[in-house]
mmCIF file of C-alpha atoms in Angstrom:
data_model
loop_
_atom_site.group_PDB
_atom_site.id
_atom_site.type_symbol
_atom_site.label_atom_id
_atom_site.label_comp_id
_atom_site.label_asym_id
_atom_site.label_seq_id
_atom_site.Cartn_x
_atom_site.Cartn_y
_atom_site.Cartn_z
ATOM 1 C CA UNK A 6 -24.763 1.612 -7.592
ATOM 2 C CA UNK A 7 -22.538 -1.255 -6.573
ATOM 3 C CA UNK A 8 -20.213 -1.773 -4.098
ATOM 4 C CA UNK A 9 -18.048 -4.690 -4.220
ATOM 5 C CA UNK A 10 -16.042 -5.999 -0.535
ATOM 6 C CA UNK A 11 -13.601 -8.746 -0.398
ATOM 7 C CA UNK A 12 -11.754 -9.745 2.644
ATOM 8 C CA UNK A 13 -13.627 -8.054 4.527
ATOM 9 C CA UNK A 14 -14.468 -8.854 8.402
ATOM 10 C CA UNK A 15 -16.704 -6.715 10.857
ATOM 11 C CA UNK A 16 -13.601 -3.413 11.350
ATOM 12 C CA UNK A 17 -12.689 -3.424 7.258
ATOM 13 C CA UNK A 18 -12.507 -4.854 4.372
ATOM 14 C CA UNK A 19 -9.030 -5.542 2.760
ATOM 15 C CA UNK A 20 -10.940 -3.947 -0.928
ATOM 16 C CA UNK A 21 -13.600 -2.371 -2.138
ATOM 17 C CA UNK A 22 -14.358 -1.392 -5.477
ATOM 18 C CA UNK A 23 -16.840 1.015 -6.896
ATOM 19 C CA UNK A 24 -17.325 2.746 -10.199
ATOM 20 C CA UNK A 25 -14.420 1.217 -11.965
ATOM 21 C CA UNK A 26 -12.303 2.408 -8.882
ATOM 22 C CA UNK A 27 -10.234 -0.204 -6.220
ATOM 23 C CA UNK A 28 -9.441 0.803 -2.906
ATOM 24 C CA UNK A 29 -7.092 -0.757 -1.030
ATOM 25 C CA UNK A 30 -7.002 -1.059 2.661
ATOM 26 C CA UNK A 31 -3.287 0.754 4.359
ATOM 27 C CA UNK A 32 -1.179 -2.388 4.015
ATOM 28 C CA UNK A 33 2.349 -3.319 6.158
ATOM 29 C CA UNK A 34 4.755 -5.532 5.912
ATOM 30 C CA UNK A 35 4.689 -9.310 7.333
ATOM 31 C CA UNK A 36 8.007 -8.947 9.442
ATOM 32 C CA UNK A 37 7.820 -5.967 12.002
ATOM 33 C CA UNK A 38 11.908 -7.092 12.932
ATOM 34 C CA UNK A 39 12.531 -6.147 9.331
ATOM 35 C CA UNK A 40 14.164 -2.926 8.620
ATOM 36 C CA UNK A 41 12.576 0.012 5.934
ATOM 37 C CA UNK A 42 13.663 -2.083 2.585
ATOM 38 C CA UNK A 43 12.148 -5.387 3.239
ATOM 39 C CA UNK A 44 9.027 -3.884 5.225
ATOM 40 C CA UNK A 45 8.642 -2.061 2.048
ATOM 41 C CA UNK A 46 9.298 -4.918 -0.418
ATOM 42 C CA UNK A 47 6.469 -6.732 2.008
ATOM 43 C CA UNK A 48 4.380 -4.020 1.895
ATOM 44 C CA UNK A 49 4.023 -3.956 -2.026
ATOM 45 C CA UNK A 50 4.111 -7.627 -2.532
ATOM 46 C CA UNK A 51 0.887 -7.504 -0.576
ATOM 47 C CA UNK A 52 -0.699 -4.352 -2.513
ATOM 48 C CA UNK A 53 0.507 -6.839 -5.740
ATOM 49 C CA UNK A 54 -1.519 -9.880 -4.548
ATOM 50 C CA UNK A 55 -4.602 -7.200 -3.370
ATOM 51 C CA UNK A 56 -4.557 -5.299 -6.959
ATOM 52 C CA UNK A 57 -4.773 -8.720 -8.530
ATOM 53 C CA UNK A 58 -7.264 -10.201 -6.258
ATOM 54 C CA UNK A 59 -9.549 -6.800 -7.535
ATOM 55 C CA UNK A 60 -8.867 -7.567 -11.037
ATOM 56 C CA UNK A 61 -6.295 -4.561 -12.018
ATOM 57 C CA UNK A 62 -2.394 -4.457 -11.360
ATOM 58 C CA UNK A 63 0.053 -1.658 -10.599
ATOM 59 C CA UNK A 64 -0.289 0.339 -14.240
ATOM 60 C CA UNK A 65 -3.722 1.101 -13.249
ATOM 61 C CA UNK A 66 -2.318 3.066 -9.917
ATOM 62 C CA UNK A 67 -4.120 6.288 -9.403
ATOM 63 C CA UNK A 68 -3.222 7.319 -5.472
ATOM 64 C CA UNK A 69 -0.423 5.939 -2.770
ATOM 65 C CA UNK A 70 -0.566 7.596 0.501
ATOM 66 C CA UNK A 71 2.696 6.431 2.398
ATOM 67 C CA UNK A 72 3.263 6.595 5.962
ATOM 68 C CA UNK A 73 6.046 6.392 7.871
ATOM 69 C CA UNK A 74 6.994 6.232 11.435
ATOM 70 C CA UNK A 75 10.260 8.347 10.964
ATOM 71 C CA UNK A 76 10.076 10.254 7.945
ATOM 72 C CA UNK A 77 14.184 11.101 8.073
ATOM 73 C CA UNK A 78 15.544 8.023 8.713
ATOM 74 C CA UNK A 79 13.457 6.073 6.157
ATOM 75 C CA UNK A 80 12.107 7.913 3.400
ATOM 76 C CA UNK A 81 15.349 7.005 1.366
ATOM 77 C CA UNK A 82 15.394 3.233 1.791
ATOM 78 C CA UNK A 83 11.641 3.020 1.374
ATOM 79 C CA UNK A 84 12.228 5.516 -1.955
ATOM 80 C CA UNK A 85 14.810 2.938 -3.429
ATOM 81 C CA UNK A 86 12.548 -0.037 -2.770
ATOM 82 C CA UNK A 87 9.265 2.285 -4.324
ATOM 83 C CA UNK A 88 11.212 3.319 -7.775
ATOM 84 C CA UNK A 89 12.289 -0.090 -8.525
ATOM 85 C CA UNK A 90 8.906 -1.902 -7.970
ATOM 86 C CA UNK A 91 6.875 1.414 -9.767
ATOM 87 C CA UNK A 92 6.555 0.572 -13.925
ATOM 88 C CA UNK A 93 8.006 3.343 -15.940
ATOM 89 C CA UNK A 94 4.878 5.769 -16.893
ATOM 90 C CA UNK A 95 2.706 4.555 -13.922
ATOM 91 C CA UNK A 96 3.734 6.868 -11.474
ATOM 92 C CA UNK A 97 0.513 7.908 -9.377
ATOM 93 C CA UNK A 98 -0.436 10.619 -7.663
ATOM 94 C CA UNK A 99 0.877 10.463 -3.967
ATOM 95 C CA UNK A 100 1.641 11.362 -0.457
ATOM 96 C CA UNK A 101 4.418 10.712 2.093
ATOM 97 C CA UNK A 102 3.963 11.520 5.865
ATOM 98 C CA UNK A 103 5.059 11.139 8.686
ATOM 99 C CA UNK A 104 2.802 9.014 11.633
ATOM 100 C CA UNK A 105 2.806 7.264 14.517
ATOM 101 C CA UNK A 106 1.852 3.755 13.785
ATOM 102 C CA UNK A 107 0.091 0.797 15.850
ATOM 103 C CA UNK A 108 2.840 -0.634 16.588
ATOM 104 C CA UNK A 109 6.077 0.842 16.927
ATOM 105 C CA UNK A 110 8.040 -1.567 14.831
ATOM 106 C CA UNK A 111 5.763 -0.944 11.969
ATOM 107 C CA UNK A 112 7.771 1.275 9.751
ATOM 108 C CA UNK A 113 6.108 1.632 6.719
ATOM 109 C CA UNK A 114 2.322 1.517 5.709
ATOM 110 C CA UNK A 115 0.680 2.473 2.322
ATOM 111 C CA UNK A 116 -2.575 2.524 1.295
ATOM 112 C CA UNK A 117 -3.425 2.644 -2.493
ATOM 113 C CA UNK A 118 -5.966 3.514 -5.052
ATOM 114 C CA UNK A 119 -5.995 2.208 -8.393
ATOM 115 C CA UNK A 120 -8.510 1.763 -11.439
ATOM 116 C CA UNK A 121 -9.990 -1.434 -12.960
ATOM 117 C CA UNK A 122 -8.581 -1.958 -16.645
#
């Protein structure tokens, strides 16, 4: 059995892969002033750069678990960021919620799981 952790530092590591699978660490965005769009497009640019960093990409999604600090007033804006950065046919399984977050200008975090090609 192997377990694989990168970026990893003595509370978590960023990834870990096992058995063909990647699991990603619950990622925000870089810019906590931002509003829901472009903490979202942060958000995924940094899930991008992870996924490539394990070897796989966004086709190989498998599970997104999305939360957000106000479900109402931004599941829309993070939706229209989400279905234009999501490849046609590579929709994985996933969850929205609502949660409080760590800091209360974080609006968005999402943690994924993916498979190695």
């Amino acid at each position: 059995m192997s377990i694989q952790r990168q970026l990893t530092n003595e509370r978590m590591s960023q990834i870990v892969s096992h058995n063909g699978i990647v699991y990603l660490a619950g990622q925000v965005g870089d810019d906590f002033d931002a509003g829901i769009e472009q903490q979202t497009r942060d958000v995924l640019a940094n899930i991008e750069r992870l996924l490539d960093l394990a070897g796989t990409d966004k086709q190989h999604l498998l599970s997104a678990t999305i939360y957000l600090n106000d479900i109402e007033a931004h599941f829309a804006g993070m939706n229209a960021v989400w279905d234009q950065w999501l490849p046609k046919g590579a929709a994985p399984a996933r969850a929205t919620v609502e949660a409080k977050m760590a800091k209360p200008s974080i609006l968005v975090e999402i943690s994924i799981v993916a498979a190695l090609p």
